Amino acid sequence: FMGRRGSRRGSVGWSMGPEPGPVPGTSLMKCAVRLGAGNITFADKEPVPEPTNYTVRLKVKAASLNPIDYKMPKMSLGRYVGCDVAGVVDEVGPGVTEFAVGDEVFGVAQFGKSGGIAEYSICEAKMLAKKPENLAWDKAAGSVVTYITAYGAWTDRAKGGMQKGDAVLVIGASGGGGVAAGH
């Protein structure tokens, strides 16, 4: 892996460097793999994932690491690490009509089958959005889980979500979800 790493609103952002993808015919890539809760390593000979129905494959440009990625055990989230991902659509699976090869997107990697901290990632099309041109790759990748978490806290009525006219106090808005909630 090449690139930079740094704290950004509670997530650690990874930007993939200019390294070329897998050599044609080998179908191998570099990625982070989960050996167990809190035990993550990097592998350089993992198979490049292939898209299936209603999924796309991304050439990853950036990803972020959230607490869920390193605190959850392998049996819960699967072998591959990284929920948040941003990249360029590299291949489109059957049934996908909203994205095409070359589209710049961001969203969530397919749980249990793929991860964002990889050269390539598989994502369900319904879990992606087109990346605005003025949004940097690392910011796109670093915003997904934190903003979904904050949005859910504000709107999930079953868990005490906000209603019109409610007041709220966000204490210690220094993590990703707290910063997102402040927006």
Short mmCIF file of C-alpha atoms in Angstrom, two decimals:
data_model
loop_
_atom_site.label_atom_id
_atom_site.label_comp_id
_atom_site.label_asym_id
_atom_site.label_seq_id
_atom_site.Cartn_x
_atom_site.Cartn_y
_atom_site.Cartn_z
CA PHE A 1 0.00 0.00 0.00
CA MET A 2 1.12 3.48 -0.76
CA GLY A 3 -0.59 6.64 0.26
CA ARG A 4 -1.24 8.58 3.37
CA ARG A 5 -2.91 7.89 6.65
CA GLY A 6 -4.31 10.37 9.13
CA SER A 7 -7.11 11.08 11.51
CA ARG A 8 -10.16 12.65 9.92
CA ARG A 9 -13.23 13.13 12.07
CA GLY A 10 -12.86 9.91 14.00
CA SER A 11 -11.95 7.72 11.05
CA VAL A 12 -8.53 6.84 9.73
CA GLY A 13 -8.47 7.59 6.01
CA TRP A 14 -6.40 5.57 3.54
CA SER A 15 -5.67 6.89 0.09
CA MET A 16 -4.47 4.32 -2.40
CA GLY A 17 -1.35 5.43 -4.21
CA PRO A 18 -0.51 5.16 -7.88
CA GLU A 19 0.48 1.47 -7.71
CA PRO A 20 -0.87 -0.49 -10.66
CA GLY A 21 -3.59 -3.08 -10.16
CA PRO A 22 -3.02 -6.80 -10.42
CA VAL A 23 -1.06 -8.15 -13.35
CA PRO A 24 -3.49 -9.44 -15.99
CA GLY A 25 -4.06 -13.15 -15.55
CA THR A 26 -3.03 -13.29 -11.90
CA SER A 27 -6.19 -11.78 -10.37
CA LEU A 28 -4.44 -11.04 -7.07
CA MET A 29 -4.55 -7.86 -5.00
CA LYS A 30 -3.31 -6.28 -1.79
CA CYS A 31 -5.80 -5.79 1.07
CA ALA A 32 -6.28 -5.73 4.83
CA VAL A 33 -7.60 -8.97 6.33
CA ARG A 34 -9.12 -9.63 9.73
CA LEU A 35 -7.62 -12.50 11.71
CA GLY A 36 -9.87 -11.83 14.72
CA ALA A 37 -11.15 -8.96 16.85
CA GLY A 38 -8.42 -6.32 16.93
CA ASN A 39 -6.06 -8.48 14.87
CA ILE A 40 -5.66 -7.11 11.33
CA THR A 41 -2.84 -7.72 8.89
CA PHE A 42 -2.07 -6.90 5.27
CA ALA A 43 -2.04 -9.55 2.56
CA ASP A 44 -0.64 -9.12 -0.93
CA LYS A 45 -1.99 -12.24 -2.63
CA GLU A 46 -5.76 -12.16 -2.11
CA PRO A 47 -8.06 -12.91 -5.05
CA VAL A 48 -9.55 -9.92 -6.84
CA PRO A 49 -13.31 -10.10 -6.15
CA GLU A 50 -15.76 -10.52 -9.00
CA PRO A 51 -19.10 -8.68 -9.02
CA THR A 52 -22.29 -10.72 -8.77
CA ASN A 53 -25.95 -9.73 -9.19
CA TYR A 54 -26.64 -6.12 -8.21
CA THR A 55 -23.02 -5.39 -7.24
CA VAL A 56 -20.14 -3.44 -8.73
CA ARG A 57 -16.39 -3.73 -8.37
CA LEU A 58 -14.46 -0.59 -7.49
CA LYS A 59 -10.85 0.28 -8.07
CA VAL A 60 -10.37 1.77 -4.63
CA LYS A 61 -9.10 5.35 -4.38
CA ALA A 62 -9.66 5.83 -0.62
CA ALA A 63 -11.11 3.99 2.37
CA SER A 64 -11.49 4.64 6.06
CA LEU A 65 -11.13 2.57 9.17
CA ASN A 66 -13.80 2.92 11.84
CA PRO A 67 -14.02 1.35 15.31
CA ILE A 68 -16.47 -1.24 13.95
CA ASP A 69 -13.75 -2.44 11.58
CA TYR A 70 -11.24 -3.38 14.26
CA LYS A 71 -13.48 -4.13 17.24
CA MET A 72 -15.79 -6.65 15.58
CA PRO A 73 -14.71 -10.29 15.26
CA LYS A 74 -14.12 -12.01 11.95
CA MET A 75 -17.32 -14.06 12.27
CA SER A 76 -19.43 -10.88 12.36
CA LEU A 77 -17.98 -8.85 9.51
CA GLY A 78 -16.02 -11.42 7.53
CA ARG A 79 -12.38 -11.66 6.54
CA TYR A 80 -11.95 -8.29 4.81
CA VAL A 81 -11.55 -4.94 6.56
CA GLY A 82 -13.07 -1.53 5.88
CA CYS A 83 -16.73 -0.56 5.61
CA ASP A 84 -16.26 2.86 3.99
CA VAL A 85 -14.90 3.03 0.46
CA ALA A 86 -14.58 5.45 -2.45
CA GLY A 87 -13.39 4.57 -5.91
CA VAL A 88 -14.00 4.21 -9.62
CA VAL A 89 -16.39 1.57 -10.93
CA ASP A 90 -14.18 -1.04 -12.59
CA GLU A 91 -16.80 -3.69 -13.46
CA VAL A 92 -20.59 -3.86 -13.22
CA GLY A 93 -22.48 -7.01 -12.23
CA PRO A 94 -25.77 -8.22 -13.74
CA GLY A 95 -28.82 -6.17 -12.80
CA VAL A 96 -26.97 -2.91 -12.10
CA THR A 97 -28.38 -0.03 -14.14
CA GLU A 98 -27.54 3.04 -12.07
CA PHE A 99 -23.73 2.86 -12.46
CA ALA A 100 -21.34 2.32 -15.34
CA VAL A 101 -17.63 1.59 -15.66
CA GLY A 102 -15.72 4.79 -14.94
CA ASP A 103 -18.25 6.31 -12.50
CA GLU A 104 -16.72 7.85 -9.37
CA VAL A 105 -18.65 6.60 -6.33
CA PHE A 106 -18.54 6.23 -2.54
CA GLY A 107 -20.40 4.07 -0.07
CA VAL A 108 -20.18 0.83 1.89
CA ALA A 109 -18.27 -2.32 0.93
CA GLN A 110 -20.30 -5.54 0.82
CA PHE A 111 -20.24 -6.94 4.37
CA GLY A 112 -18.74 -10.38 4.72
CA LYS A 113 -17.54 -10.54 1.12
CA SER A 114 -15.35 -7.50 0.58
CA GLY A 115 -13.58 -4.64 2.34
CA GLY A 116 -12.67 -1.08 1.54
CA ILE A 117 -9.01 -1.31 2.54
CA ALA A 118 -8.05 -3.12 -0.63
CA GLU A 119 -7.06 -2.44 -4.20
CA TYR A 120 -10.49 -3.63 -5.34
CA SER A 121 -13.79 -3.79 -3.46
CA ILE A 122 -17.25 -5.21 -4.15
CA CYS A 123 -20.23 -3.03 -3.22
CA GLU A 124 -23.97 -3.51 -3.54
CA ALA A 125 -25.18 -0.85 -5.97
CA LYS A 126 -27.89 0.27 -3.53
CA MET A 127 -25.17 1.12 -0.98
CA LEU A 128 -23.33 3.55 -3.29
CA ALA A 129 -23.75 7.15 -4.42
CA LYS A 130 -22.01 9.09 -7.16
CA LYS A 131 -19.17 11.17 -5.74
CA PRO A 132 -19.55 14.90 -6.34
CA GLU A 133 -16.63 16.27 -8.39
CA ASN A 134 -15.70 18.76 -5.66
CA LEU A 135 -15.52 16.10 -2.91
CA ALA A 136 -12.02 14.71 -2.27
CA TRP A 137 -11.60 10.94 -2.28
CA ASP A 138 -10.50 10.74 1.36
CA LYS A 139 -13.40 12.89 2.55
CA ALA A 140 -15.89 10.80 0.58
CA ALA A 141 -14.56 7.56 2.08
CA GLY A 142 -14.28 9.02 5.58
CA SER A 143 -17.85 10.24 5.78
CA VAL A 144 -20.04 7.20 5.15
CA VAL A 145 -20.35 5.26 8.44
CA THR A 146 -20.03 8.35 10.63
CA TYR A 147 -22.78 10.26 8.85
CA ILE A 148 -25.06 7.22 8.62
CA THR A 149 -24.60 6.72 12.37
CA ALA A 150 -25.41 10.36 13.17
CA TYR A 151 -28.38 10.41 10.80
CA GLY A 152 -29.76 7.26 12.39
CA ALA A 153 -29.40 8.74 15.87
CA TRP A 154 -31.34 11.83 14.80
CA THR A 155 -34.10 10.07 12.91
CA ASP A 156 -34.69 6.59 14.38
CA ARG A 157 -37.82 7.19 16.45
CA ALA A 158 -37.71 3.67 17.92
CA LYS A 159 -34.43 4.62 19.57
CA GLY A 160 -35.39 8.13 20.65
CA GLY A 161 -34.80 9.98 17.38
CA MET A 162 -35.51 13.68 17.02
CA GLN A 163 -38.91 15.18 16.36
CA LYS A 164 -39.69 18.69 15.15
CA GLY A 165 -39.14 21.19 17.97
CA ASP A 166 -36.80 18.96 20.03
CA ALA A 167 -33.56 20.37 21.46
CA VAL A 168 -30.35 18.39 21.68
CA LEU A 169 -26.97 18.67 23.38
CA VAL A 170 -24.06 16.83 21.78
CA ILE A 171 -21.41 16.23 24.43
CA GLY A 172 -17.84 15.54 23.35
CA ALA A 173 -18.39 15.86 19.62
CA SER A 174 -14.82 14.86 18.92
CA GLY A 175 -15.43 11.46 17.28
CA GLY A 176 -16.76 10.88 13.80
CA GLY A 177 -20.40 10.48 14.81
CA GLY A 178 -20.33 13.51 17.11
CA VAL A 179 -18.80 15.76 14.45
CA ALA A 180 -21.33 14.50 11.90
CA ALA A 181 -24.17 15.11 14.36
CA GLY A 182 -23.01 18.70 14.73
CA HIS A 183 -23.40 19.25 11.02
#
